[in-house]
GROMACS .gro file of C-alpha atoms in nm:
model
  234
    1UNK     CA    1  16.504 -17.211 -11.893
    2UNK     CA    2  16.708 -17.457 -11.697
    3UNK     CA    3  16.994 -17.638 -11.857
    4UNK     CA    4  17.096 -17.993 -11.698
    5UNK     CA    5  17.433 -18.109 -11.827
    6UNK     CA    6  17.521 -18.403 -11.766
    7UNK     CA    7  17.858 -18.651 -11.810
    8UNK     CA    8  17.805 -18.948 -11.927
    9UNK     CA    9  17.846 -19.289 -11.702
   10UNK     CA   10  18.149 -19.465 -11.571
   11UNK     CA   11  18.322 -19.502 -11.930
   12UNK     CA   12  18.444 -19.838 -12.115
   13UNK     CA   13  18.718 -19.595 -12.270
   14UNK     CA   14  18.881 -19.882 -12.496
   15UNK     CA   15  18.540 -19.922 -12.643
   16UNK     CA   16  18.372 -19.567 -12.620
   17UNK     CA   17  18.053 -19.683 -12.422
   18UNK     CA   18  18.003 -19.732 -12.083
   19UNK     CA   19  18.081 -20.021 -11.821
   20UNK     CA   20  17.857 -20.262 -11.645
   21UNK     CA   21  17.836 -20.053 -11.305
   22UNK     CA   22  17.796 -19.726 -11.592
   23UNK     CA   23  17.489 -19.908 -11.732
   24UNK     CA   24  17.353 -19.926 -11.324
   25UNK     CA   25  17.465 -19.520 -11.301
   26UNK     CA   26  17.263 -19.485 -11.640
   27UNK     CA   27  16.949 -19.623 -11.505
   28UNK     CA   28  16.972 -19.422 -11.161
   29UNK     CA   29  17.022 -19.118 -11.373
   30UNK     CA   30  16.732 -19.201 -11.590
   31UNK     CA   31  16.464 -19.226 -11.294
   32UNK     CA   32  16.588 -18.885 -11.152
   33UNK     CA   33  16.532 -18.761 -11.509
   34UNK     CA   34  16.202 -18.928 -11.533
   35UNK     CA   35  16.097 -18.754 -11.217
   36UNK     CA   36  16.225 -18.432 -11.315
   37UNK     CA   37  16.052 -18.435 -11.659
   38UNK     CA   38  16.266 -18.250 -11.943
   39UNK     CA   39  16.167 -18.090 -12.261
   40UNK     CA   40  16.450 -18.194 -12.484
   41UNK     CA   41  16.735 -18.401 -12.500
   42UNK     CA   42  17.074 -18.350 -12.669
   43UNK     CA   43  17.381 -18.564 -12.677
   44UNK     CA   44  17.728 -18.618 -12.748
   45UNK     CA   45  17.745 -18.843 -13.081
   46UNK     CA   46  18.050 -19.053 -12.867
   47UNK     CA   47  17.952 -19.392 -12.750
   48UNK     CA   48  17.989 -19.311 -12.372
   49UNK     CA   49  17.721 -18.989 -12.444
   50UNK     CA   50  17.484 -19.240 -12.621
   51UNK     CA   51  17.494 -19.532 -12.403
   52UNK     CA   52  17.413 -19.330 -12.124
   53UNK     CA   53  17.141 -19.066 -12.288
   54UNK     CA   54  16.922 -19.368 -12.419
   55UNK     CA   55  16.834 -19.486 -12.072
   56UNK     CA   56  16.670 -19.143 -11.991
   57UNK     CA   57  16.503 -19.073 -12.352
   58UNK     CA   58  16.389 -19.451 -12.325
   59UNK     CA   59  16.256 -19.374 -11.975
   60UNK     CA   60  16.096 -19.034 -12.096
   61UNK     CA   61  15.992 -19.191 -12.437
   62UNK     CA   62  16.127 -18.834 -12.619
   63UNK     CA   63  16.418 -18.864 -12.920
   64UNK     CA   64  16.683 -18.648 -12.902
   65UNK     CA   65  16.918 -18.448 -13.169
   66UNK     CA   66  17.337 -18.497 -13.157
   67UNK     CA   67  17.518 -18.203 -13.127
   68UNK     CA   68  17.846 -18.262 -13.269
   69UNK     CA   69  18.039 -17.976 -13.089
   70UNK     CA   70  17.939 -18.158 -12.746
   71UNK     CA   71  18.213 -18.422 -12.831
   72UNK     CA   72  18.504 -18.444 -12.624
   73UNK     CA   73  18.822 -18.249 -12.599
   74UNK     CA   74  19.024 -18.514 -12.720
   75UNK     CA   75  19.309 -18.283 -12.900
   76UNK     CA   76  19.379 -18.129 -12.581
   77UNK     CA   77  19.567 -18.462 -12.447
   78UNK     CA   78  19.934 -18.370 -12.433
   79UNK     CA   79  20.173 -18.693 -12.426
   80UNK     CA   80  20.514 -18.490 -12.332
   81UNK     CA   81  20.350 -18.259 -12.000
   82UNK     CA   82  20.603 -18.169 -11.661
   83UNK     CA   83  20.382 -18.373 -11.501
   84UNK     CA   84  20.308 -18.646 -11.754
   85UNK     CA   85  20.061 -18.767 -11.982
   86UNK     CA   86  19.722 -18.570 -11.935
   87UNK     CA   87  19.472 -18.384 -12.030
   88UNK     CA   88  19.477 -18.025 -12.034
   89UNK     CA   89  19.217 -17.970 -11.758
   90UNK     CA   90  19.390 -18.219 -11.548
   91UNK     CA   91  19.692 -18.016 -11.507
   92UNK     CA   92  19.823 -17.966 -11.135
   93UNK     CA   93  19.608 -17.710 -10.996
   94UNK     CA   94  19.944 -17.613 -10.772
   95UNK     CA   95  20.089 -17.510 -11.112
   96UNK     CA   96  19.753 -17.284 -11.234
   97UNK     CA   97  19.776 -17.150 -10.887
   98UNK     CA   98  20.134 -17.069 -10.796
   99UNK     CA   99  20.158 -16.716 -10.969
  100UNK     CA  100  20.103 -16.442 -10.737
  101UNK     CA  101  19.836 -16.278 -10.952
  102UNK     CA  102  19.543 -16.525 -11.052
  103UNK     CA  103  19.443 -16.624 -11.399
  104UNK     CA  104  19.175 -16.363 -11.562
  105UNK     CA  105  18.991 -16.327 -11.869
  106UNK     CA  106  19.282 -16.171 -12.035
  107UNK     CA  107  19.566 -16.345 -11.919
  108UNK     CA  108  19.544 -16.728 -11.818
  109UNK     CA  109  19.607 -16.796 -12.166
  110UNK     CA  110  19.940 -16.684 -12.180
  111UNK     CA  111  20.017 -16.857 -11.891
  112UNK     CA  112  20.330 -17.117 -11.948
  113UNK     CA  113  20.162 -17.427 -12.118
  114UNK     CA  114  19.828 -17.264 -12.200
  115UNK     CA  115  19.975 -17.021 -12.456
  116UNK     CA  116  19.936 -17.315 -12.714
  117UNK     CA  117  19.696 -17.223 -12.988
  118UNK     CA  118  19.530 -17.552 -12.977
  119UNK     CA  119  19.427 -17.450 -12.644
  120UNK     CA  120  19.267 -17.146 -12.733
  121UNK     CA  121  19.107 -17.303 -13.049
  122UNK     CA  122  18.906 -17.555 -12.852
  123UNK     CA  123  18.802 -17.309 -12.650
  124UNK     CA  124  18.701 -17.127 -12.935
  125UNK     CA  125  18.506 -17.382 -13.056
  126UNK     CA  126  18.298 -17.396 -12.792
  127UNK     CA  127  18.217 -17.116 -12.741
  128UNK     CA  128  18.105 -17.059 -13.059
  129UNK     CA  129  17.879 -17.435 -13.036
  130UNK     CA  130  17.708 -17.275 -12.696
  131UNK     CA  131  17.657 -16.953 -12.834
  132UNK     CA  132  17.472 -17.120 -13.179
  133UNK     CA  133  17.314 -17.348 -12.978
  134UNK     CA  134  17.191 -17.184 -12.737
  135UNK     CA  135  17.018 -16.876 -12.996
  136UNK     CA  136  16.838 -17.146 -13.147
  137UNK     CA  137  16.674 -17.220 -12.779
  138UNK     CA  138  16.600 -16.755 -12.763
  139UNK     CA  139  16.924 -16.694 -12.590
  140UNK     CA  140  17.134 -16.502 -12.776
  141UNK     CA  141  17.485 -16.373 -12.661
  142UNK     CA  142  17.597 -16.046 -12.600
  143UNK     CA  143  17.914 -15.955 -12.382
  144UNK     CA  144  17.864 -16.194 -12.076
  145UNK     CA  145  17.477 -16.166 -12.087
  146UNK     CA  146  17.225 -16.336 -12.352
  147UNK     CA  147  16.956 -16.122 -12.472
  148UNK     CA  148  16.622 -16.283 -12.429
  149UNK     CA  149  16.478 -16.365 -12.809
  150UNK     CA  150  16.220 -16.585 -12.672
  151UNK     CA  151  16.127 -16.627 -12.325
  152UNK     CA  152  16.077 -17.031 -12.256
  153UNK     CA  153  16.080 -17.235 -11.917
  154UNK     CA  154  16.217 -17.552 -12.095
  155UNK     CA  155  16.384 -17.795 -11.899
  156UNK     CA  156  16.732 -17.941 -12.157
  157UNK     CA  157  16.965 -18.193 -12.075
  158UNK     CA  158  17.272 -18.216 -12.303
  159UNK     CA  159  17.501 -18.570 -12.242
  160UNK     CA  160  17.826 -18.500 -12.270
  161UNK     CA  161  18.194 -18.495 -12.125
  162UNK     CA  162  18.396 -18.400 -11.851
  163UNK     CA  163  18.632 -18.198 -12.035
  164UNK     CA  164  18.369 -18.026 -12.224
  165UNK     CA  165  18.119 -17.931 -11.956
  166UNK     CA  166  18.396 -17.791 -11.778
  167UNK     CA  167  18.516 -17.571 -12.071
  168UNK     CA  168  18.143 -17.473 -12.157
  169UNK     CA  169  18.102 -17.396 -11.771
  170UNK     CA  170  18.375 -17.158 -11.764
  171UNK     CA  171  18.197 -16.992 -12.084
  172UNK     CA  172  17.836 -16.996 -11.942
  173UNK     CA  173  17.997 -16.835 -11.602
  174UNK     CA  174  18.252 -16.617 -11.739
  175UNK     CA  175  18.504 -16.805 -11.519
  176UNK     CA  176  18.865 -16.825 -11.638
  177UNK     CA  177  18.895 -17.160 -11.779
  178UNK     CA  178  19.203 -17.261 -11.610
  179UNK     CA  179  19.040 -17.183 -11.277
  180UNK     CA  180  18.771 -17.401 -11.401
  181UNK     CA  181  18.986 -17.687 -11.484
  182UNK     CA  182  19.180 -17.656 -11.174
  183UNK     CA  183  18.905 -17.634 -10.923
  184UNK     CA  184  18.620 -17.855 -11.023
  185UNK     CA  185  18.589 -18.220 -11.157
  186UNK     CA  186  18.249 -18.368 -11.239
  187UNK     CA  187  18.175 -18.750 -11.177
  188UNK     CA  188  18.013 -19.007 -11.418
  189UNK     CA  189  17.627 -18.914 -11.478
  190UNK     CA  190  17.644 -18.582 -11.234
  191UNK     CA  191  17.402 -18.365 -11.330
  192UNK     CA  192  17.522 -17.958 -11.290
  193UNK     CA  193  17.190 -17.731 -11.305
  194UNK     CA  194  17.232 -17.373 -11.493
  195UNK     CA  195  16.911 -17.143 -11.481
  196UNK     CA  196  16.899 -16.886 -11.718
  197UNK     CA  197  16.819 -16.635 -11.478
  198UNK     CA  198  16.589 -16.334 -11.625
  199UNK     CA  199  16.590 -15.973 -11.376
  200UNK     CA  200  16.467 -15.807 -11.687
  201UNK     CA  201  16.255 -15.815 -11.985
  202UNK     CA  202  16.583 -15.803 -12.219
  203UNK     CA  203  16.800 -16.036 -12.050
  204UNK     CA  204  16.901 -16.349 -11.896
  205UNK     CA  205  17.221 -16.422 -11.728
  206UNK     CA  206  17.348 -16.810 -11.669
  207UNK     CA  207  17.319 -16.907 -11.276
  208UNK     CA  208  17.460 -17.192 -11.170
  209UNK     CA  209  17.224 -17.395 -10.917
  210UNK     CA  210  17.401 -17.722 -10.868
  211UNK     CA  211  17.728 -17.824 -10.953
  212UNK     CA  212  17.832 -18.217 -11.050
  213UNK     CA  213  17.521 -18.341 -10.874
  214UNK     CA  214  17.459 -18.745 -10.803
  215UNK     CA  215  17.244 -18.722 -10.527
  216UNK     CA  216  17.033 -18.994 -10.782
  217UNK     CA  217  17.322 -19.231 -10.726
  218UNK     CA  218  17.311 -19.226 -10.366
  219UNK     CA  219  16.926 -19.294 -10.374
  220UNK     CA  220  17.035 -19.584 -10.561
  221UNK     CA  221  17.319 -19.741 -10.298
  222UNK     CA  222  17.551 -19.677 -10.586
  223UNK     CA  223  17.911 -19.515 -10.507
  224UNK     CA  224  18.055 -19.207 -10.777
  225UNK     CA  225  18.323 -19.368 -10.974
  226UNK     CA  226  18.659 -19.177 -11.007
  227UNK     CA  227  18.684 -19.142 -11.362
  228UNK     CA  228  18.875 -18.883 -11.501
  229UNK     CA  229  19.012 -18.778 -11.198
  230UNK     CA  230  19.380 -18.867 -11.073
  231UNK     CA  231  19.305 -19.205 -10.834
  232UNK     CA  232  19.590 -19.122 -10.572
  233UNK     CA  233  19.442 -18.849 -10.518
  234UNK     CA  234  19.087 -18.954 -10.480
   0.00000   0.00000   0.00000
């Protein structure tokens, strides 16, 4: 099984779809999925998700089912932050970084500012979203491996959010999520490819093939749009 998640296109925050040049990203993206061919289709039920998605189930002429846990992160924005306004996974990577041990499994949420239980909770959540989600598709969790239920070679795109795929990514990979947060960002409509990669009759660990992928933008003369990432720094 291969599992394309994608963020949605350059975002009309203010309005929770997606700007003109996101509409041109949308269409790019919808091509690439066209050629690709996909078996299902989930999405985000926020604006941004939707506007985006229908371009590539229009394109494939498929529906697709919400999945409400896809949403975005929004109760991890903190207004009173060292550094500012932000959102938890935009927190200075210099900070997640500076200890002389790094963040594991067992500790990065302890860490100053992460010990916060809403933290934890959203992480919680989706974990618990993938892990339901993905039994219903013959994967089934155990550990850091999923037990093969069903063997399939379906090809799934879920539309979603920055924020989220990150969080989920650090789930699928068993990488600590601040380490996540710190070291990758994912631009409008990049598409990051997971293969659920089976040595073995019983099991099927997640493999990440491609990370925050817009090749389909380039072959379109568009540029990646910074959203979601701090501009000075881009």
């Amino acid at each position: 099984m291969r599992l394309y998640i994608i963020r949605h296109a350059d975002p009309d925050y203010e309005n929770d779809t997606i700007t003109p040049d996101g509409h041109l990203e949308a269409r790019a993206l919808a091509e690439r999925m066209r050629r690709t061919g996909l078996d299902k289709i989930f999405c985000s039920p926020l604006g941004r998700a939707m506007a985006t998605m229908k371009y590539t189930a229009d394109a494939l002429g498929m529906d697709y089912e919400i999945l409400d846990w896809t949403r975005e992160l929004h109760e991890l924005w903190f207004e009173n932050t060292p550094w500012g306004p932000s959102m938890a996974w935009d927190i200075p990577g210099e900070f997640i970084r500076s200890r002389d041990t790094m963040p594991n499994h067992e500790t990065w949420m302890k860490e100053e500012f992460f010990n916060q239980p809403i933290i934890s909770e959203a992480f919680e959540k989706v974990k618990k979203g993938s892990d339901d989600f993905l039994k219903s598709l013959g994967y089934e969790r155990i550990g850091g491996r999923y037990r093969i239920l069903k063997r399939n070679t379906y090809k799934i795109a879920v539309f979603c959010h920055n924020g989220l795929a990150l969080t989920w990514l650090a789930h699928l990979l068993e990488i600590p999520l601040t380490l996540m947060w710190s070291g990758f960002w994912l631009a409008p409509t990049s598409v990051t490819t997971v293969l659920f990669d089976e040595r073995s009759d019983e099991w099927a660990v997640p493999r990440c093939l491609y990370v925050g992928d817009i090749s389909h933008l380039y072959h379109a003369g568009l540029q990646e749009k910074p959203s979601g990432i701090i501009r000075n720094f881009y």
